mmCIF file of C-alpha atoms and ligand atoms in Angstrom:
data_model
loop_
_atom_site.group_PDB
_atom_site.id
_atom_site.type_symbol
_atom_site.label_atom_id
_atom_site.label_comp_id
_atom_site.label_asym_id
_atom_site.label_seq_id
_atom_site.Cartn_x
_atom_site.Cartn_y
_atom_site.Cartn_z
ATOM 1 C CA MET A 11 0.021 -0.103 -0.145
ATOM 2 C CA ASN A 12 0.897 3.676 -0.445
ATOM 3 C CA THR A 13 2.622 5.874 2.110
ATOM 4 C CA PHE A 14 1.185 9.361 2.354
ATOM 5 C CA VAL A 15 3.498 12.037 3.773
ATOM 6 C CA ALA A 16 2.667 15.425 5.169
ATOM 7 C CA GLN A 17 4.323 17.996 6.887
ATOM 8 C CA ALA A 18 3.396 20.999 8.994
ATOM 9 C CA PRO A 19 5.233 23.854 10.761
ATOM 10 C CA GLY A 20 5.172 25.318 14.378
ATOM 11 C CA ARG A 21 4.585 28.830 14.551
ATOM 12 C CA ILE A 22 5.883 32.243 16.261
ATOM 13 C CA ASN A 23 3.233 34.678 17.255
ATOM 14 C CA LEU A 24 4.555 38.133 16.463
ATOM 15 C CA ILE A 25 1.956 39.912 18.211
ATOM 16 C CA GLY A 26 -1.505 39.754 19.209
ATOM 17 C CA GLU A 27 -1.861 37.276 22.341
ATOM 18 C CA HIS A 28 -4.920 35.469 23.573
ATOM 19 C CA THR A 29 -6.899 37.852 20.967
ATOM 20 C CA ASP A 30 -7.994 34.894 18.876
ATOM 21 C CA TYR A 31 -10.834 33.387 21.074
ATOM 22 C CA ASN A 32 -11.968 37.047 21.488
ATOM 23 C CA LEU A 33 -12.435 36.983 17.644
ATOM 24 C CA GLY A 34 -9.617 39.914 17.437
ATOM 25 C CA PHE A 35 -6.380 40.162 15.590
ATOM 26 C CA SER A 36 -2.748 38.438 15.683
ATOM 27 C CA MET A 37 0.020 38.157 13.560
ATOM 28 C CA PRO A 38 2.016 35.132 13.466
ATOM 29 C CA ILE A 39 4.619 33.585 11.310
ATOM 30 C CA ALA A 40 4.948 29.890 10.648
ATOM 31 C CA LEU A 41 8.115 28.423 11.476
ATOM 32 C CA GLU A 42 10.985 26.579 9.340
ATOM 33 C CA GLU A 43 10.819 23.852 11.726
ATOM 34 C CA ARG A 44 8.059 21.190 11.152
ATOM 35 C CA THR A 45 6.619 18.104 11.987
ATOM 36 C CA THR A 46 6.165 15.168 9.249
ATOM 37 C CA VAL A 47 3.831 12.276 9.383
ATOM 38 C CA ARG A 48 4.296 9.324 7.272
ATOM 39 C CA PHE A 49 1.056 7.520 6.999
ATOM 40 C CA SER A 50 1.019 4.225 5.667
ATOM 41 C CA PRO A 51 -2.759 2.781 5.768
ATOM 42 C CA ASP A 52 -2.982 -0.917 6.270
ATOM 43 C CA GLY A 53 -6.939 -1.523 6.362
ATOM 44 C CA SER A 54 -6.960 -2.132 9.982
ATOM 45 C CA ASP A 55 -9.248 -0.289 12.528
ATOM 46 C CA ARG A 56 -6.359 1.200 14.461
ATOM 47 C CA ILE A 57 -3.861 3.834 14.263
ATOM 48 C CA THR A 58 -0.493 2.795 15.246
ATOM 49 C CA LEU A 59 2.051 5.808 16.016
ATOM 50 C CA ARG A 60 5.673 5.671 16.128
ATOM 51 C CA SER A 61 7.536 8.860 16.894
ATOM 52 C CA ASN A 62 11.421 10.014 16.906
ATOM 53 C CA GLU A 63 10.803 11.972 20.095
ATOM 54 C CA LYS A 64 8.940 9.505 21.920
ATOM 55 C CA GLY A 65 9.478 6.325 20.862
ATOM 56 C CA GLY A 66 6.846 3.666 19.197
ATOM 57 C CA GLY A 67 4.199 1.066 19.478
ATOM 58 C CA ILE A 68 1.182 3.633 20.959
ATOM 59 C CA SER A 69 -2.098 2.678 19.048
ATOM 60 C CA PHE A 70 -5.846 3.709 19.274
ATOM 61 C CA ALA A 71 -8.963 2.874 17.907
ATOM 62 C CA LEU A 72 -10.458 4.693 14.924
ATOM 63 C CA THR A 73 -13.642 4.787 17.148
ATOM 64 C CA ALA A 74 -11.656 6.118 20.520
ATOM 65 C CA ARG A 75 -13.719 8.681 22.425
ATOM 66 C CA PRO A 76 -12.638 11.661 24.382
ATOM 67 C CA GLY A 77 -10.923 10.382 27.832
ATOM 68 C CA ASP A 78 -9.978 7.318 25.971
ATOM 69 C CA VAL A 79 -6.494 8.165 24.966
ATOM 70 C CA ASP A 80 -3.931 10.474 26.999
ATOM 71 C CA GLY A 81 -0.518 12.052 26.717
ATOM 72 C CA TRP A 82 0.674 13.218 23.229
ATOM 73 C CA SER A 83 -1.125 10.436 21.210
ATOM 74 C CA ALA A 84 -4.404 12.345 22.208
ATOM 75 C CA TYR A 85 -3.555 15.027 19.523
ATOM 76 C CA PRO A 86 -3.634 12.587 16.487
ATOM 77 C CA ALA A 87 -6.371 10.610 18.162
ATOM 78 C CA GLY A 88 -8.600 13.925 18.601
ATOM 79 C CA VAL A 89 -7.604 14.837 14.903
ATOM 80 C CA VAL A 90 -9.353 11.179 13.859
ATOM 81 C CA TRP A 91 -12.149 11.728 16.233
ATOM 82 C CA ALA A 92 -13.041 15.120 14.914
ATOM 83 C CA LEU A 93 -12.636 14.331 11.355
ATOM 84 C CA ALA A 94 -14.843 11.307 11.644
ATOM 85 C CA GLY A 95 -17.430 13.277 13.761
ATOM 86 C CA SER A 96 -17.522 15.846 10.948
ATOM 87 C CA GLY A 97 -18.489 13.075 8.457
ATOM 88 C CA HIS A 98 -15.223 12.575 6.778
ATOM 89 C CA PRO A 99 -13.569 9.156 5.930
ATOM 90 C CA VAL A 100 -10.815 7.845 8.457
ATOM 91 C CA VAL A 101 -8.596 4.557 7.879
ATOM 92 C CA GLY A 102 -6.551 2.745 10.204
ATOM 93 C CA GLY A 103 -2.627 2.240 9.544
ATOM 94 C CA THR A 104 0.815 3.323 11.054
ATOM 95 C CA MET A 105 1.711 6.975 11.486
ATOM 96 C CA GLU A 106 5.623 7.584 11.798
ATOM 97 C CA VAL A 107 5.767 10.949 13.384
ATOM 98 C CA SER A 108 8.903 13.095 13.278
ATOM 99 C CA SER A 109 9.044 16.367 15.278
ATOM 100 C CA GLY A 110 11.430 19.324 14.355
ATOM 101 C CA VAL A 111 9.472 21.683 16.378
ATOM 102 C CA PRO A 112 10.601 21.831 20.062
ATOM 103 C CA ILE A 113 8.216 20.373 22.325
ATOM 104 C CA GLY A 114 6.422 22.449 25.166
ATOM 105 C CA ALA A 115 8.210 25.743 24.021
ATOM 106 C CA GLY A 116 4.830 27.782 23.378
ATOM 107 C CA LEU A 117 5.944 27.131 19.576
ATOM 108 C CA SER A 118 2.557 25.042 18.771
ATOM 109 C CA SER A 119 4.227 21.563 18.216
ATOM 110 C CA SER A 120 0.774 20.485 19.030
ATOM 111 C CA ALA A 121 -0.802 22.352 16.120
ATOM 112 C CA ALA A 122 1.892 21.047 13.882
ATOM 113 C CA LEU A 123 1.232 17.383 14.841
ATOM 114 C CA GLU A 124 -2.379 18.040 14.503
ATOM 115 C CA CYS A 125 -2.170 19.622 10.896
ATOM 116 C CA ALA A 126 0.190 17.117 9.686
ATOM 117 C CA VAL A 127 -1.701 14.157 11.142
ATOM 118 C CA LEU A 128 -4.999 15.604 9.278
ATOM 119 C CA LEU A 129 -3.287 16.176 5.884
ATOM 120 C CA ALA A 130 -2.049 12.957 6.019
ATOM 121 C CA MET A 131 -5.359 11.343 6.658
ATOM 122 C CA ASN A 132 -7.128 13.635 4.130
ATOM 123 C CA ALA A 133 -4.507 12.534 1.440
ATOM 124 C CA ALA A 134 -4.973 8.692 2.425
ATOM 125 C CA THR A 135 -8.777 9.035 1.795
ATOM 126 C CA ASP A 136 -8.591 11.291 -1.189
ATOM 127 C CA THR A 137 -10.554 13.909 1.147
ATOM 128 C CA ASN A 138 -10.071 17.764 0.014
ATOM 129 C CA LEU A 139 -10.934 20.098 2.639
ATOM 130 C CA ASP A 140 -10.470 24.108 2.669
ATOM 131 C CA ARG A 141 -7.844 25.120 4.934
ATOM 132 C CA ILE A 142 -10.268 26.731 7.308
ATOM 133 C CA ASP A 143 -11.982 23.386 7.825
ATOM 134 C CA VAL A 144 -8.845 21.899 8.357
ATOM 135 C CA ALA A 145 -7.895 24.597 10.885
ATOM 136 C CA ARG A 146 -11.583 24.044 12.619
ATOM 137 C CA ILE A 147 -11.163 20.430 12.820
ATOM 138 C CA ALA A 148 -8.115 20.270 14.060
ATOM 139 C CA GLN A 149 -8.936 22.719 16.778
ATOM 140 C CA ARG A 150 -12.257 20.753 17.651
ATOM 141 C CA GLY A 151 -9.884 17.718 18.477
ATOM 142 C CA GLU A 152 -7.715 19.854 20.671
ATOM 143 C CA ASN A 153 -10.853 21.428 22.393
ATOM 144 C CA ASP A 154 -12.970 18.441 22.783
ATOM 145 C CA PHE A 155 -10.865 15.477 22.555
ATOM 146 C CA VAL A 156 -7.678 16.706 24.368
ATOM 147 C CA GLY A 157 -9.588 19.193 26.472
ATOM 148 C CA ALA A 158 -7.344 22.348 25.964
ATOM 149 C CA PRO A 159 -9.636 25.493 25.250
ATOM 150 C CA THR A 160 -7.535 27.254 22.822
ATOM 151 C CA GLY A 161 -8.239 29.288 19.759
ATOM 152 C CA LEU A 162 -7.702 28.975 16.231
ATOM 153 C CA MET A 163 -4.497 30.807 15.541
ATOM 154 C CA ASP A 164 -1.902 28.154 15.797
ATOM 155 C CA GLN A 165 -3.734 25.812 13.117
ATOM 156 C CA LEU A 166 -4.087 28.910 10.744
ATOM 157 C CA ALA A 167 -0.621 29.764 11.099
ATOM 158 C CA SER A 168 0.559 26.178 10.289
ATOM 159 C CA LEU A 169 -1.725 26.165 7.481
ATOM 160 C CA HIS A 170 -1.172 29.421 5.898
ATOM 161 C CA GLY A 171 2.515 30.016 6.517
ATOM 162 C CA GLU A 172 4.564 31.791 3.777
ATOM 163 C CA VAL A 173 8.230 32.493 3.336
ATOM 164 C CA ASP A 174 9.135 36.011 4.823
ATOM 165 C CA ARG A 175 5.613 36.894 5.426
ATOM 166 C CA ALA A 176 3.824 37.304 8.569
ATOM 167 C CA LEU A 177 -0.073 36.386 8.500
ATOM 168 C CA LEU A 178 -2.530 39.175 9.906
ATOM 169 C CA ILE A 179 -5.449 37.245 10.965
ATOM 170 C CA ASP A 180 -8.893 38.635 11.516
ATOM 171 C CA PHE A 181 -10.699 36.101 13.801
ATOM 172 C CA ASP A 182 -14.090 37.515 13.194
ATOM 173 C CA ASP A 183 -13.967 36.283 9.828
ATOM 174 C CA SER A 184 -11.275 33.910 9.885
ATOM 175 C CA SER A 185 -9.219 35.803 7.175
ATOM 176 C CA VAL A 186 -5.666 35.586 6.830
ATOM 177 C CA ARG A 187 -3.486 38.454 4.864
ATOM 178 C CA PRO A 188 0.090 38.075 4.251
ATOM 179 C CA VAL A 189 2.076 40.823 5.352
ATOM 180 C CA VAL A 190 5.960 41.205 4.312
ATOM 181 C CA PHE A 191 8.227 40.330 7.328
ATOM 182 C CA ASP A 192 11.790 40.172 6.473
ATOM 183 C CA PRO A 193 13.793 41.700 9.174
ATOM 184 C CA ALA A 194 17.211 40.596 7.368
ATOM 185 C CA ALA A 195 16.444 43.052 4.505
ATOM 186 C CA ASN A 196 16.793 45.742 7.087
ATOM 187 C CA GLY A 197 19.913 44.202 8.917
ATOM 188 C CA LEU A 198 17.952 42.766 11.543
ATOM 189 C CA ALA A 199 17.238 39.218 12.884
ATOM 190 C CA LEU A 200 14.120 37.609 14.804
ATOM 191 C CA LEU A 201 15.949 36.279 17.853
ATOM 192 C CA VAL A 202 14.152 33.460 19.922
ATOM 193 C CA VAL A 203 15.217 33.017 23.511
ATOM 194 C CA ASN A 204 13.618 29.588 24.585
ATOM 195 C CA SER A 205 13.329 29.818 28.516
ATOM 196 C CA ASN A 206 13.221 25.982 28.908
ATOM 197 C CA ALA A 207 10.690 26.631 31.632
ATOM 198 C CA ALA A 208 7.951 24.009 32.179
ATOM 199 C CA HIS A 209 4.609 25.626 31.871
ATOM 200 C CA GLN A 210 3.102 25.085 35.362
ATOM 201 C CA HIS A 211 -0.699 25.178 35.479
ATOM 202 C CA SER A 212 -0.916 26.749 32.214
ATOM 203 C CA THR A 213 -4.112 24.928 31.073
ATOM 204 C CA GLY A 214 -5.988 26.336 34.175
ATOM 205 C CA GLU A 215 -4.636 29.745 33.804
ATOM 206 C CA TYR A 216 -5.708 30.107 29.958
ATOM 207 C CA ALA A 217 -9.099 28.773 30.770
ATOM 208 C CA SER A 218 -9.550 31.218 33.440
ATOM 209 C CA ARG A 219 -8.235 34.234 31.168
ATOM 210 C CA ARG A 220 -10.707 32.950 28.579
ATOM 211 C CA GLU A 221 -13.478 32.996 31.361
ATOM 212 C CA SER A 222 -12.561 36.426 32.318
ATOM 213 C CA CYS A 223 -12.776 37.643 28.906
ATOM 214 C CA THR A 224 -16.153 36.165 28.263
ATOM 215 C CA ARG A 225 -17.496 37.587 31.474
ATOM 216 C CA ALA A 226 -16.116 41.311 30.323
ATOM 217 C CA ALA A 227 -18.022 40.876 27.215
ATOM 218 C CA HIS A 228 -21.355 39.935 28.848
ATOM 219 C CA ALA A 229 -20.882 42.723 31.260
ATOM 220 C CA LEU A 230 -20.891 44.789 28.216
ATOM 221 C CA GLY A 231 -24.041 43.124 26.885
ATOM 222 C CA LEU A 232 -21.701 41.891 23.905
ATOM 223 C CA GLY A 233 -21.237 38.449 22.598
ATOM 224 C CA SER A 234 -17.513 39.043 22.256
ATOM 225 C CA LEU A 235 -14.918 41.633 23.135
ATOM 226 C CA ARG A 236 -14.303 42.196 19.197
ATOM 227 C CA ARG A 237 -17.835 44.242 19.631
ATOM 228 C CA ALA A 238 -16.197 46.463 22.086
ATOM 229 C CA GLN A 239 -12.999 47.326 19.598
ATOM 230 C CA GLY A 240 -12.792 51.214 19.525
ATOM 231 C CA VAL A 241 -15.722 52.227 21.559
ATOM 232 C CA GLU A 242 -14.996 55.167 23.626
ATOM 233 C CA GLY A 243 -15.077 54.661 27.424
ATOM 234 C CA VAL A 244 -16.037 51.063 27.068
ATOM 235 C CA LEU A 245 -13.596 49.620 29.570
ATOM 236 C CA ASP A 246 -15.221 51.796 32.439
ATOM 237 C CA ARG A 247 -18.466 49.983 31.934
ATOM 238 C CA ILE A 248 -16.592 46.522 33.198
ATOM 239 C CA GLU A 249 -17.112 46.757 37.009
ATOM 240 C CA ASP A 250 -14.991 43.849 38.078
ATOM 241 C CA GLU A 251 -11.506 45.403 38.277
ATOM 242 C CA VAL A 252 -9.776 42.139 37.064
ATOM 243 C CA ASP A 253 -12.013 41.394 34.111
ATOM 244 C CA ARG A 254 -11.343 45.246 33.209
ATOM 245 C CA ARG A 255 -7.825 44.561 32.938
ATOM 246 C CA ARG A 256 -7.997 41.548 30.973
ATOM 247 C CA ALA A 257 -10.377 43.036 28.631
ATOM 248 C CA ARG A 258 -8.021 46.252 28.455
ATOM 249 C CA HIS A 259 -5.397 43.780 27.216
ATOM 250 C CA ILE A 260 -7.462 42.350 24.659
ATOM 251 C CA LEU A 261 -8.615 45.978 23.241
ATOM 252 C CA THR A 262 -5.147 47.538 23.305
ATOM 253 C CA GLU A 263 -3.500 44.318 21.967
ATOM 254 C CA ASN A 264 -5.754 44.167 19.050
ATOM 255 C CA GLN A 265 -4.717 47.960 18.135
ATOM 256 C CA ARG A 266 -1.179 46.915 18.568
ATOM 257 C CA VAL A 267 -1.588 44.153 16.163
ATOM 258 C CA LEU A 268 -2.833 46.644 13.608
ATOM 259 C CA ASP A 269 -0.385 49.357 14.188
ATOM 260 C CA CYS A 270 2.410 46.633 14.039
ATOM 261 C CA ALA A 271 1.246 45.432 10.706
ATOM 262 C CA ALA A 272 1.280 48.918 9.301
ATOM 263 C CA ALA A 273 4.867 49.525 10.845
ATOM 264 C CA MET A 274 6.075 46.276 9.197
ATOM 265 C CA SER A 275 4.803 47.289 5.828
ATOM 266 C CA ALA A 276 6.392 50.349 6.052
ATOM 267 C CA GLY A 277 9.466 48.704 7.021
ATOM 268 C CA ASP A 278 9.603 50.616 10.454
ATOM 269 C CA PHE A 279 11.346 48.155 12.919
ATOM 270 C CA ARG A 280 11.616 50.766 15.573
ATOM 271 C CA ARG A 281 7.884 50.904 15.814
ATOM 272 C CA VAL A 282 7.587 47.341 15.551
ATOM 273 C CA GLY A 283 10.196 46.839 18.546
ATOM 274 C CA ASP A 284 8.234 49.482 20.559
ATOM 275 C CA LEU A 285 4.712 47.767 20.084
ATOM 276 C CA MET A 286 6.573 44.530 21.252
ATOM 277 C CA ILE A 287 7.791 46.263 24.373
ATOM 278 C CA ARG A 288 4.157 47.438 25.150
ATOM 279 C CA SER A 289 2.591 44.205 24.224
ATOM 280 C CA HIS A 290 4.721 42.407 26.784
ATOM 281 C CA ALA A 291 3.881 45.075 29.389
ATOM 282 C CA SER A 292 0.158 44.296 28.653
ATOM 283 C CA MET A 293 0.659 40.657 29.056
ATOM 284 C CA ARG A 294 2.683 41.239 32.414
ATOM 285 C CA ASP A 295 0.372 43.932 33.918
ATOM 286 C CA ASP A 296 -3.119 43.593 32.581
ATOM 287 C CA PHE A 297 -3.373 39.758 31.453
ATOM 288 C CA GLU A 298 -0.703 38.604 34.083
ATOM 289 C CA ILE A 299 0.214 35.657 31.987
ATOM 290 C CA THR A 300 4.044 36.348 32.315
ATOM 291 C CA THR A 301 6.293 35.009 34.878
ATOM 292 C CA PRO A 302 9.412 36.717 36.687
ATOM 293 C CA HIS A 303 11.759 34.423 34.559
ATOM 294 C CA ILE A 304 10.226 35.469 31.136
ATOM 295 C CA ASP A 305 10.033 39.177 32.350
ATOM 296 C CA LEU A 306 13.663 39.079 33.006
ATOM 297 C CA ILE A 307 14.534 37.752 29.551
ATOM 298 C CA ALA A 308 12.538 40.383 27.935
ATOM 299 C CA GLU A 309 14.057 43.025 29.841
ATOM 300 C CA SER A 310 17.571 41.877 29.439
ATOM 301 C CA LEU A 311 17.230 41.489 25.516
ATOM 302 C CA VAL A 312 15.915 45.397 25.122
ATOM 303 C CA GLU A 313 18.695 46.494 27.861
ATOM 304 C CA HIS A 314 21.112 44.781 25.525
ATOM 305 C CA GLY A 315 20.090 46.228 22.165
ATOM 306 C CA ALA A 316 16.974 44.565 20.910
ATOM 307 C CA LEU A 317 14.689 47.015 19.508
ATOM 308 C CA GLY A 318 11.850 45.055 21.342
ATOM 309 C CA ALA A 319 10.988 41.913 22.902
ATOM 310 C CA ARG A 320 7.999 39.949 24.069
ATOM 311 C CA MET A 321 6.758 36.824 25.070
ATOM 312 C CA THR A 322 4.901 34.791 22.629
ATOM 313 C CA GLY A 323 2.387 32.057 22.789
ATOM 314 C CA GLY A 324 -0.148 31.147 25.712
ATOM 315 C CA GLY A 325 2.003 32.293 28.584
ATOM 316 C CA PHE A 326 3.594 31.014 31.848
ATOM 317 C CA GLY A 327 7.050 29.960 30.110
ATOM 318 C CA GLY A 328 8.010 29.247 26.649
ATOM 319 C CA CYS A 329 9.778 31.867 24.409
ATOM 320 C CA VAL A 330 10.589 35.393 24.361
ATOM 321 C CA ILE A 331 11.013 36.921 20.817
ATOM 322 C CA SER A 332 12.889 39.836 19.942
ATOM 323 C CA VAL A 333 14.108 42.121 16.689
ATOM 324 C CA VAL A 334 17.885 42.411 16.925
ATOM 325 C CA PRO A 335 20.495 43.987 14.859
ATOM 326 C CA VAL A 336 22.380 41.183 13.016
ATOM 327 C CA ALA A 337 25.722 42.474 13.839
ATOM 328 C CA ASP A 338 24.775 42.340 17.684
ATOM 329 C CA VAL A 339 23.088 38.614 17.818
ATOM 330 C CA SER A 340 25.905 37.077 19.431
ATOM 331 C CA ALA A 341 26.776 39.651 21.924
ATOM 332 C CA VAL A 342 23.236 40.072 22.940
ATOM 333 C CA SER A 343 22.587 36.039 23.118
ATOM 334 C CA ASP A 344 25.742 35.854 25.412
ATOM 335 C CA ALA A 345 24.472 39.050 27.537
ATOM 336 C CA VAL A 346 20.954 37.439 27.987
ATOM 337 C CA THR A 347 22.449 34.093 28.861
ATOM 338 C CA ARG A 348 24.510 35.437 31.488
ATOM 339 C CA ASP A 349 21.607 37.659 32.884
ATOM 340 C CA ILE A 350 19.380 34.585 33.190
ATOM 341 C CA ALA A 351 22.278 32.346 34.736
ATOM 342 C CA ASP A 352 22.572 35.483 37.328
ATOM 343 C CA GLY A 353 18.814 35.336 37.914
ATOM 344 C CA GLY A 354 19.226 31.907 39.110
ATOM 345 C CA PHE A 355 17.084 30.094 36.206
ATOM 346 C CA PRO A 356 17.818 27.408 33.760
ATOM 347 C CA ALA A 357 19.982 27.999 30.799
ATOM 348 C CA PRO A 358 17.971 29.084 27.948
ATOM 349 C CA THR A 359 18.249 28.048 24.235
ATOM 350 C CA VAL A 360 18.892 30.880 21.837
ATOM 351 C CA PHE A 361 18.283 30.839 18.208
ATOM 352 C CA THR A 362 17.215 32.820 15.296
ATOM 353 C CA ALA A 363 14.043 31.997 13.250
ATOM 354 C CA ARG A 364 12.670 33.133 9.794
ATOM 355 C CA ALA A 365 9.121 32.825 8.490
ATOM 356 C CA GLY A 366 8.630 29.566 6.669
ATOM 357 C CA ALA A 367 6.067 27.884 4.520
ATOM 358 C CA GLY A 368 2.747 26.366 5.626
ATOM 359 C CA ALA A 369 1.922 23.050 5.755
ATOM 360 C CA SER A 370 1.924 20.714 2.674
ATOM 361 C CA VAL A 371 1.276 16.864 1.363
ATOM 362 C CA LYS A 372 4.522 15.818 -0.352
HETATM 363 C C1 LIG B 1 -2.070 29.028 22.608
HETATM 364 C C2 LIG B 1 -3.511 28.684 21.952
HETATM 365 C C3 LIG B 1 -3.965 29.848 20.850
HETATM 366 C C4 LIG B 1 -3.689 31.301 21.440
HETATM 367 C C5 LIG B 1 -2.575 31.457 22.125
HETATM 368 C C6 LIG B 1 -2.397 32.944 22.739
HETATM 369 O O1 LIG B 1 -0.915 29.000 21.824
HETATM 370 O O2 LIG B 1 -3.361 27.454 21.126
HETATM 371 O O3 LIG B 1 -5.017 29.487 20.379
HETATM 372 O O4 LIG B 1 -4.884 31.529 21.979
HETATM 373 O O5 LIG B 1 -2.196 30.668 23.101
HETATM 374 O O6 LIG B 1 -2.305 33.968 21.842
#
């Protein structure tokens, strides 16, 4: 029988955090690093997974239900469950998974895995779905099978990625507009500092931020905070002080995404850097999803010459991204690594990243 090969990248969100489930804006890039799934259907009623990272031999039935599968294999199982639940064909076989996306770093290794599994399964069953349907089915698997109440950004970024382009996403209609993102053409690099910090309690914290935003929207009599965008004095009408700050992050972050897209199109990376610094402060003070470790990394990057720096992803660990003159990359990396050690935190992994292509079937 044939083997069907699909690959999907992780992502870095340049700006616009926790805005996706509030129907706002964000601007991720797809990474060059990607997860590859080689799927060999065998006519059975099970999927067997083998992974370069996690070893082999885990298998689940095509009829597995939420709660039946845990650990990393819940992501592929969730995709199969969501595909079947949407009326699309699924077949059994062996999936060899090779992950090039750092796991647990806030770079969406899970969305990369979901999208690669989904595209490989679709190829094997000769099913053609729009990218938006692929993204929604993968998200349904993550929300309702894995149990993580995440938005749609990671899957859209993985599916729509383009080389040297950021993706301006409007979650009100799920539209994606490519925006030139080529820091190298301006003598700059996108420098990523992976804190290597474990995301403690991050799922519960994520869910509680989401609930806060829903409450804030309801307090305004709105279905979503997007409808409050640009409305003068709207925040004063939210009585609960914490919910008001959460909403302020969302509304100001949406505006920063739009401003950042305009600055990038104009090649104004000083402004991009400034917006990144403001975004980080908003995540730290209003949305409260950073940690002292992550704040230290962001501050150190700027102190040693980055134009701007901010945490990327859901929060409570993961990576800090920054824009740094190419000539200073090694000095800034060394200085930040020293500051992190002086702060008593674990050694980081530092690397530069570029916007890469989206998911594909080979
Ligand atoms: C995680 C979720 C996304 C998004 C980000 C925060 O990556 O999977 O849907 O909410 O956090 O911006």
